[in-house]
Amino acid sequence: MDYKESLDFLYNSLPMFQRVGGAAYKAGLGTSIALAELFDNPHKAFRSIHVAGTNGKGSVSHLLASILQRAGYRVGLYTSPHLVDFRERIRVNGEMISQEAVTDFVGRYQSMGYDGSPSFFELTMVMAFDYFRLRQVDIAVIEVGLGGRLDSTNIITPILSVITNISFDHMQFLGDTLPLIAAEKAGIIKPHVPVVIGEDGVEIHDVFTSKATAEDAPIVFAEEQRQVLSARREHDRWIIETSGYGTIVDELSGDCQVKNAATVLAAVDELKKLGVAIPDDAVLDGFGHVCEISGLMGRWMVVADAPRTVCDTGHNTGGWQYLGNQLRNETYRQLRIVIGFVNDKDIAHILDMLPLEAVYYFTQASIPRALDCHLLAEAANAKGLCGCAYPTVADAYRAALAASATDDMIFVGGSTFVVADFLSFKLQ
């Protein structure tokens, strides 16, 4: 079996949430536990940090991995979904898992004759843990896939848990109120394991404190630490003044990144208390070069100038709370937005948050879950958003580019998978 055949097996033989949505979602840890046991519980061979949250968990995970790597550790990083290459999901010190390692794992799995019908996510998670053990990582940063309590990754017992924030997303699985969603995310809190909460709120504060108390887990609210004193954006960077690390230059420039930075700094402080040595220069360097060090893409990512072209994976109301404001604060002659969504997303509230003055290029990603671009255009036009439908992301982007003056701005987003198609086209 070669690498292409291994990917075909993973994509086509196993239910994949990225492609089919809810049909691939499996509540419960039974299969994950059985799979891990099949490979002799590789997740027990290294220390880990568990990161959950509605938004920001990818950025926080990459920042923590970047800082720890600069501190001299061999760092595993498991995130999802990928944008261009499957191997983005599994990294050691920023380098993607090799094609040979993917093929070897799939071959070993198939030879075991396991009949438990795992999902794509369950099997790739165990692949990551097995690879981290093979590479003898010192510590791994593990991003939750969906929710927390019943997420496959919740078989780990980390040294630190992090919950970035709570917003409305995946309500069909996690609940339709913020406290219900928070309770699912709080499910990663383990007995005696410290937990950092990124963004707090009146509705969810008691959910986290009650769970932490029940588990005798020390709890820290990042906003109460007041590490971030002020922040200003310069040349697509945040210049953040902090109480403990001086001036931090953050390579991630989205509006949401200031709160993510506060979460990361609180997490670093907790890691230090646990005996993880992290010098100040590792923090500064980790923030300043996070994309280069960790391979992060798709977070307010500037991919071209004249016209200024930006993509971002924000895909729910929590994400668009920041993206809508950031777009309005940009300077341009005409804003052009290439946008698409998945068909199981409640987009009505997001459409209400989009700028009316933009020209829209409604499109759909190359996955079965994609919302038909014509249905999206119809719903958006009814909200006063003007534009036409295009069958592929490449077609929509080409149309936006052809119509643009050098002082226009093109934004690509709405769905992680729209950004994935865009980057696959743009970076080829």
Short mmCIF file of C-alpha atoms in Angstrom, two decimals, residues 28-422:
data_model
loop_
_atom_site.label_atom_id
_atom_site.label_comp_id
_atom_site.label_asym_id
_atom_site.label_seq_id
_atom_site.Cartn_x
_atom_site.Cartn_y
_atom_site.Cartn_z
CA GLY A 28 -18.59 8.29 23.45
CA LEU A 29 -15.04 7.18 24.10
CA GLY A 30 -15.42 3.41 23.79
CA THR A 31 -13.94 3.09 20.29
CA SER A 32 -11.11 5.53 21.07
CA ILE A 33 -10.18 3.56 24.21
CA ALA A 34 -10.27 0.26 22.31
CA LEU A 35 -8.17 1.64 19.46
CA ALA A 36 -5.61 3.09 21.85
CA GLU A 37 -5.36 -0.26 23.64
CA LEU A 38 -4.84 -1.95 20.28
CA PHE A 39 -1.70 0.18 19.88
CA ASP A 40 -0.61 -0.26 23.51
CA ASN A 41 -1.93 3.12 24.72
CA PRO A 42 0.60 5.42 23.05
CA HIS A 43 -0.93 8.54 24.67
CA LYS A 44 0.47 7.42 28.02
CA ALA A 45 4.07 7.70 26.77
CA PHE A 46 4.27 11.52 26.88
CA ARG A 47 2.95 14.54 28.73
CA SER A 48 0.14 16.45 27.06
CA ILE A 49 -1.83 19.70 27.09
CA HIS A 50 -5.51 19.48 26.14
CA VAL A 51 -7.09 22.48 24.36
CA ALA A 52 -10.85 22.89 23.87
CA GLY A 53 -13.11 25.83 23.01
CA THR A 54 -15.52 27.05 20.36
CA ASN A 55 -13.06 29.46 18.75
CA GLY A 56 -9.36 30.07 19.16
CA LYS A 57 -8.31 26.56 20.11
CA GLY A 58 -6.27 26.13 16.94
CA SER A 59 -4.40 29.41 17.41
CA VAL A 60 -3.82 28.71 21.11
CA SER A 61 -2.62 25.18 20.36
CA HIS A 62 -0.12 26.39 17.74
CA LEU A 63 1.12 29.20 19.98
CA LEU A 64 1.71 26.84 22.90
CA ALA A 65 3.50 24.36 20.64
CA SER A 66 5.62 27.18 19.19
CA ILE A 67 6.62 28.47 22.63
CA LEU A 68 7.43 25.01 23.98
CA GLN A 69 9.51 24.20 20.92
CA ARG A 70 11.49 27.40 21.35
CA ALA A 71 11.96 26.43 25.00
CA GLY A 72 13.89 23.38 23.80
CA TYR A 73 11.27 20.63 24.00
CA ARG A 74 10.41 18.07 21.35
CA VAL A 75 6.76 18.98 20.81
CA GLY A 76 3.93 17.03 19.23
CA LEU A 77 0.94 18.95 17.85
CA TYR A 78 -2.38 17.37 16.89
CA THR A 79 -5.00 19.66 15.32
CA SER A 80 -7.91 19.48 12.91
CA PRO A 81 -9.11 19.90 10.27
CA HIS A 82 -6.26 20.25 7.79
CA LEU A 83 -6.34 22.89 5.07
CA VAL A 84 -4.12 21.68 2.23
CA ASP A 85 -2.36 18.48 3.31
CA PHE A 86 -3.70 15.71 5.58
CA ARG A 87 -0.33 15.61 7.32
CA GLU A 88 -0.87 19.11 8.77
CA ARG A 89 -2.89 17.40 11.52
CA ILE A 90 0.13 15.65 13.03
CA ARG A 91 3.39 17.53 13.58
CA VAL A 92 6.55 17.15 15.63
CA ASN A 93 8.52 20.36 16.11
CA GLY A 94 6.53 21.92 13.28
CA GLU A 95 7.31 19.19 10.75
CA MET A 96 4.40 17.22 9.34
CA ILE A 97 4.24 13.46 9.79
CA SER A 98 5.95 11.72 6.87
CA GLN A 99 4.01 9.95 4.14
CA GLU A 100 5.87 6.78 5.07
CA ALA A 101 4.70 7.00 8.68
CA VAL A 102 1.07 7.42 7.58
CA THR A 103 1.33 4.42 5.28
CA ASP A 104 3.04 2.33 7.97
CA PHE A 105 0.34 3.09 10.53
CA VAL A 106 -2.54 2.30 8.16
CA GLY A 107 -0.86 -0.96 7.20
CA ARG A 108 -0.38 -1.98 10.83
CA TYR A 109 -3.99 -1.09 11.61
CA GLN A 110 -5.35 -3.13 8.71
CA SER A 111 -3.24 -6.14 9.69
CA MET A 112 -4.81 -6.20 13.17
CA GLY A 113 -8.25 -7.15 11.90
CA TYR A 114 -10.03 -4.71 14.20
CA ASP A 115 -13.80 -4.69 13.59
CA GLY A 116 -14.84 -1.73 15.73
CA SER A 117 -15.70 0.60 12.78
CA PRO A 118 -13.76 3.67 13.96
CA SER A 119 -14.37 7.11 12.51
CA PHE A 120 -11.75 8.97 10.50
CA PHE A 121 -11.05 11.20 13.50
CA GLU A 122 -10.70 8.34 15.97
CA LEU A 123 -8.17 6.52 13.84
CA THR A 124 -6.13 9.58 12.88
CA MET A 125 -6.00 10.60 16.55
CA VAL A 126 -4.47 7.26 17.52
CA MET A 127 -2.12 7.61 14.54
CA ALA A 128 -0.96 10.91 16.04
CA PHE A 129 -0.44 9.42 19.50
CA ASP A 130 1.45 6.45 18.03
CA TYR A 131 3.67 8.81 16.01
CA PHE A 132 4.37 11.04 19.01
CA ARG A 133 5.48 8.00 20.99
CA LEU A 134 7.67 6.83 18.11
CA ARG A 135 9.29 10.28 17.88
CA GLN A 136 9.70 10.40 21.66
CA VAL A 137 8.11 13.81 22.13
CA ASP A 138 8.53 15.50 25.49
CA ILE A 139 5.09 17.02 25.43
CA ALA A 140 2.16 17.10 22.99
CA VAL A 141 -0.49 19.77 22.47
CA ILE A 142 -3.78 18.05 21.67
CA GLU A 143 -6.66 20.05 20.19
CA VAL A 144 -10.19 18.79 20.82
CA GLY A 145 -12.09 17.92 17.67
CA LEU A 146 -15.65 18.73 18.75
CA GLY A 147 -17.01 19.53 22.19
CA GLY A 148 -14.93 17.98 24.93
CA ARG A 149 -16.67 15.52 27.23
CA LEU A 150 -17.33 12.94 24.51
CA ASP A 151 -14.59 13.97 22.09
CA SER A 152 -12.21 11.19 21.08
CA THR A 153 -9.22 13.08 22.48
CA ASN A 154 -10.70 13.00 25.98
CA ILE A 155 -9.02 9.67 26.67
CA ILE A 156 -5.85 11.58 27.62
CA THR A 157 -4.96 12.77 31.12
CA PRO A 158 -3.05 15.98 30.46
CA ILE A 159 -0.85 18.03 32.77
CA LEU A 160 -2.91 21.11 31.83
CA SER A 161 -6.34 21.71 30.30
CA VAL A 162 -7.22 24.89 28.40
CA ILE A 163 -10.70 26.05 27.35
CA THR A 164 -10.45 29.11 25.12
CA ASN A 165 -14.04 30.37 24.91
CA ILE A 166 -17.68 29.39 24.50
CA SER A 167 -19.90 30.40 21.58
CA PHE A 168 -22.71 28.89 19.54
CA ASP A 169 -21.55 26.12 17.20
CA HIS A 170 -22.43 22.46 16.63
CA MET A 171 -25.58 22.95 18.72
CA GLN A 172 -27.10 19.71 17.38
CA PHE A 173 -24.42 17.85 19.37
CA LEU A 174 -23.49 20.19 22.23
CA GLY A 175 -26.73 21.93 23.21
CA ASP A 176 -28.49 25.14 22.28
CA THR A 177 -27.52 27.34 25.24
CA LEU A 178 -24.13 28.63 26.33
CA PRO A 179 -24.25 26.79 29.70
CA LEU A 180 -25.01 23.50 27.94
CA ILE A 181 -22.16 24.04 25.47
CA ALA A 182 -19.85 25.07 28.32
CA ALA A 183 -20.72 21.89 30.22
CA GLU A 184 -19.66 19.79 27.23
CA LYS A 185 -16.37 21.72 26.89
CA ALA A 186 -15.81 21.46 30.66
CA GLY A 187 -15.85 17.71 30.24
CA ILE A 188 -12.09 17.83 29.57
CA ILE A 189 -11.44 18.99 33.15
CA LYS A 190 -9.75 16.07 34.93
CA PRO A 191 -9.19 15.30 38.63
CA HIS A 192 -6.40 17.46 40.08
CA VAL A 193 -5.36 18.77 36.63
CA PRO A 194 -5.15 22.59 36.43
CA VAL A 195 -7.43 24.26 33.89
CA VAL A 196 -7.14 27.68 32.25
CA ILE A 197 -10.33 29.37 31.02
CA GLY A 198 -9.72 31.93 28.28
CA GLU A 199 -12.91 34.00 28.09
CA ASP A 200 -15.33 34.08 31.01
CA GLY A 201 -18.97 35.15 31.14
CA VAL A 202 -21.84 35.43 33.57
CA GLU A 203 -23.73 32.54 31.97
CA ILE A 204 -20.84 30.09 32.01
CA HIS A 205 -18.66 31.02 35.00
CA ASP A 206 -20.46 28.73 37.43
CA VAL A 207 -20.36 25.84 34.96
CA PHE A 208 -16.57 25.88 34.97
CA THR A 209 -16.10 26.57 38.68
CA SER A 210 -18.56 23.81 39.64
CA LYS A 211 -16.85 21.24 37.40
CA ALA A 212 -13.39 22.26 38.61
CA THR A 213 -14.51 22.03 42.24
CA ALA A 214 -16.01 18.59 41.66
CA GLU A 215 -12.74 17.39 40.14
CA ASP A 216 -10.54 19.20 42.68
CA ALA A 217 -8.87 20.87 39.69
CA PRO A 218 -7.19 24.27 40.19
CA ILE A 219 -8.91 26.77 37.91
CA VAL A 220 -7.49 29.99 36.46
CA PHE A 221 -9.44 32.58 34.50
CA ALA A 222 -7.07 34.28 32.06
CA GLU A 223 -8.96 37.57 32.15
CA GLU A 224 -8.34 37.83 35.90
CA GLN A 225 -4.57 37.45 35.45
CA ARG A 226 -4.34 40.80 33.63
CA GLN A 227 -1.26 39.76 31.72
CA VAL A 228 -2.26 41.86 28.70
CA LEU A 229 -2.09 45.57 29.54
CA SER A 230 -2.66 47.03 26.07
CA ALA A 231 -2.42 46.11 22.40
CA ARG A 232 -2.09 47.89 19.09
CA ARG A 233 -1.88 46.54 15.54
CA GLU A 234 1.09 47.43 13.33
CA HIS A 235 1.80 45.99 9.88
CA ASP A 236 -0.38 42.90 10.36
CA ARG A 237 1.13 42.21 13.80
CA TRP A 238 -0.18 42.81 17.30
CA ILE A 239 2.16 44.74 19.59
CA ILE A 240 1.07 43.56 23.04
CA GLU A 241 2.25 45.12 26.27
CA THR A 242 2.22 42.57 29.06
CA SER A 243 2.81 42.62 32.80
CA GLY A 244 5.11 39.62 32.84
CA TYR A 245 6.89 39.48 29.49
CA GLY A 246 7.31 43.07 28.39
CA THR A 247 6.43 43.81 24.76
CA ILE A 248 5.27 40.84 22.71
CA VAL A 249 5.06 41.02 18.92
CA ASP A 250 2.33 38.56 17.91
CA GLU A 251 2.51 37.31 14.32
CA LEU A 252 -1.24 36.56 14.41
CA SER A 253 -3.11 39.78 13.71
CA GLY A 254 -6.81 38.89 13.87
CA ASP A 255 -8.92 40.86 16.35
CA CYS A 256 -9.49 37.69 18.39
CA GLN A 257 -5.78 37.13 18.89
CA VAL A 258 -5.39 39.54 21.82
CA LYS A 259 -7.68 37.35 23.92
CA ASN A 260 -5.94 34.25 22.62
CA ALA A 261 -2.63 35.78 23.72
CA ALA A 262 -3.98 36.32 27.24
CA THR A 263 -5.09 32.68 27.33
CA VAL A 264 -1.68 31.45 26.18
CA LEU A 265 0.18 33.59 28.71
CA ALA A 266 -1.99 32.27 31.54
CA ALA A 267 -1.32 28.72 30.30
CA VAL A 268 2.43 29.36 30.20
CA ASP A 269 2.34 30.59 33.79
CA GLU A 270 0.54 27.40 34.85
CA LEU A 271 3.03 25.23 32.99
CA LYS A 272 5.86 26.95 34.83
CA LYS A 273 4.16 26.13 38.14
CA LEU A 274 4.12 22.49 37.01
CA GLY A 275 7.87 22.54 36.52
CA VAL A 276 7.96 23.08 32.75
CA ALA A 277 10.92 25.40 32.17
CA ILE A 278 9.95 28.16 29.72
CA PRO A 279 12.34 31.13 29.47
CA ASP A 280 10.95 34.54 28.55
CA ASP A 281 12.72 34.62 25.20
CA ALA A 282 10.93 31.40 24.20
CA VAL A 283 7.60 33.14 24.82
CA LEU A 284 8.62 36.18 22.76
CA ASP A 285 10.02 34.09 19.91
CA GLY A 286 7.09 31.68 19.98
CA PHE A 287 4.60 34.51 19.49
CA GLY A 288 6.73 36.34 16.96
CA HIS A 289 7.30 33.40 14.61
CA VAL A 290 4.37 31.08 15.32
CA CYS A 291 3.48 30.43 11.66
CA GLU A 292 7.05 29.56 10.70
CA ILE A 293 7.64 27.43 13.80
CA SER A 294 4.33 25.57 13.97
CA GLY A 295 3.03 25.67 10.38
CA LEU A 296 -0.17 27.54 11.26
CA MET A 297 -2.21 28.83 8.31
CA GLY A 298 -5.58 30.45 7.72
CA ARG A 299 -5.82 32.88 10.67
CA TRP A 300 -6.23 36.38 9.17
CA MET A 301 -3.65 35.19 6.65
CA VAL A 302 -2.50 37.84 4.18
CA VAL A 303 -1.80 36.03 0.92
CA ALA A 304 -1.47 38.92 -1.55
CA ASP A 305 -1.20 42.69 -1.87
CA ALA A 306 -2.69 45.03 -4.49
CA PRO A 307 -5.42 43.98 -4.03
CA ARG A 308 -4.92 43.07 -0.39
CA THR A 309 -6.17 39.50 -0.06
CA VAL A 310 -6.87 37.87 3.31
CA CYS A 311 -8.37 34.52 4.31
CA ASP A 312 -9.61 33.39 7.72
CA THR A 313 -11.16 30.16 8.96
CA GLY A 314 -13.65 31.85 11.34
CA HIS A 315 -16.92 30.05 10.67
CA ASN A 316 -19.46 30.78 13.43
CA THR A 317 -21.03 33.75 15.19
CA GLY A 318 -18.22 33.89 17.73
CA GLY A 319 -15.65 34.13 14.96
CA TRP A 320 -17.61 36.64 12.91
CA GLN A 321 -18.06 38.85 15.96
CA TYR A 322 -14.39 39.67 15.43
CA LEU A 323 -14.11 39.28 11.66
CA GLY A 324 -17.01 41.62 10.90
CA ASN A 325 -15.47 44.42 12.95
CA GLN A 326 -12.01 43.83 11.56
CA LEU A 327 -13.23 44.02 7.97
CA ARG A 328 -15.04 47.28 8.70
CA ASN A 329 -11.84 48.75 10.12
CA GLU A 330 -9.79 47.93 7.02
CA THR A 331 -9.05 50.60 4.40
CA TYR A 332 -10.10 49.83 0.82
CA ARG A 333 -11.88 51.28 -2.21
CA GLN A 334 -14.19 48.25 -2.45
CA LEU A 335 -14.46 45.20 -0.22
CA ARG A 336 -15.06 41.92 -2.05
CA ILE A 337 -15.97 38.81 -0.06
CA VAL A 338 -15.63 35.24 -1.35
CA ILE A 339 -17.77 33.22 1.03
CA GLY A 340 -19.33 29.82 1.52
CA PHE A 341 -20.64 27.65 4.37
CA VAL A 342 -21.41 24.04 5.22
CA ASN A 343 -25.02 22.91 4.93
CA ASP A 344 -25.48 22.04 8.62
CA LYS A 345 -24.56 25.52 9.86
CA ASP A 346 -27.18 28.01 11.05
CA ILE A 347 -26.04 30.91 8.89
CA ALA A 348 -28.86 33.40 9.51
CA HIS A 349 -27.08 35.15 12.39
CA ILE A 350 -23.77 35.19 10.52
CA LEU A 351 -25.37 36.80 7.47
CA ASP A 352 -26.69 39.54 9.76
CA MET A 353 -23.09 40.27 10.81
CA LEU A 354 -21.67 40.69 7.30
CA PRO A 355 -20.96 44.19 5.90
CA LEU A 356 -23.69 45.41 3.56
CA GLU A 357 -21.33 47.53 1.46
CA ALA A 358 -19.27 44.56 0.24
CA VAL A 359 -19.65 42.80 -3.11
CA TYR A 360 -20.18 39.07 -2.54
CA TYR A 361 -19.00 36.03 -4.45
CA PHE A 362 -21.07 33.17 -3.04
CA THR A 363 -19.42 29.80 -3.48
CA GLN A 364 -19.13 26.28 -2.09
CA ALA A 365 -16.22 24.11 -0.98
CA SER A 366 -15.42 20.80 -2.66
CA ILE A 367 -16.95 18.63 0.08
CA PRO A 368 -20.39 16.94 0.26
CA ARG A 369 -21.31 19.09 3.29
CA ALA A 370 -20.99 22.34 1.36
CA LEU A 371 -24.08 24.55 1.21
CA ASP A 372 -25.15 25.02 -2.40
CA CYS A 373 -23.88 28.40 -3.58
CA HIS A 374 -27.22 29.30 -5.17
CA LEU A 375 -29.11 28.64 -1.93
CA LEU A 376 -26.55 30.75 -0.08
CA ALA A 377 -26.89 33.57 -2.60
CA GLU A 378 -30.66 33.50 -2.25
CA ALA A 379 -30.51 33.67 1.55
CA ALA A 380 -27.87 36.40 1.50
CA ASN A 381 -29.64 38.50 -1.13
CA ALA A 382 -32.73 38.44 1.08
CA LYS A 383 -30.57 40.03 3.80
CA GLY A 384 -29.45 42.80 1.44
CA LEU A 385 -26.06 41.27 0.62
CA CYS A 386 -25.40 41.72 -3.10
CA GLY A 387 -23.49 39.27 -5.25
CA CYS A 388 -23.57 36.25 -7.54
CA ALA A 389 -23.04 32.51 -7.13
CA TYR A 390 -19.96 30.62 -8.34
CA PRO A 391 -19.68 26.80 -8.33
CA THR A 392 -16.10 26.60 -7.05
CA VAL A 393 -13.93 28.66 -4.75
CA ALA A 394 -11.38 29.12 -7.53
CA ASP A 395 -14.09 30.49 -9.84
CA ALA A 396 -15.31 32.90 -7.17
CA TYR A 397 -11.80 34.12 -6.37
CA ARG A 398 -10.93 34.60 -10.06
CA ALA A 399 -14.08 36.67 -10.53
CA ALA A 400 -13.30 38.81 -7.48
CA LEU A 401 -9.71 39.31 -8.63
CA ALA A 402 -10.75 40.22 -12.18
CA ALA A 403 -13.12 42.91 -10.87
CA SER A 404 -10.68 44.35 -8.34
CA ALA A 405 -8.64 47.52 -8.46
CA THR A 406 -5.27 47.49 -6.72
CA ASP A 407 -6.71 49.37 -3.74
CA ASP A 408 -9.62 46.94 -3.26
CA MET A 409 -9.64 44.19 -0.64
CA ILE A 410 -10.60 40.55 -1.14
CA PHE A 411 -11.59 38.44 1.87
CA VAL A 412 -12.03 34.66 1.60
CA GLY A 413 -13.83 32.73 4.33
CA GLY A 414 -17.11 31.61 5.89
CA SER A 415 -15.99 28.00 6.16
CA THR A 416 -12.71 26.32 6.98
CA PHE A 417 -13.20 24.27 3.83
CA VAL A 418 -13.60 27.35 1.62
CA VAL A 419 -10.25 28.54 2.96
CA ALA A 420 -8.80 25.07 2.35
CA ASP A 421 -9.92 25.13 -1.30
CA PHE A 422 -8.62 28.68 -1.71
#
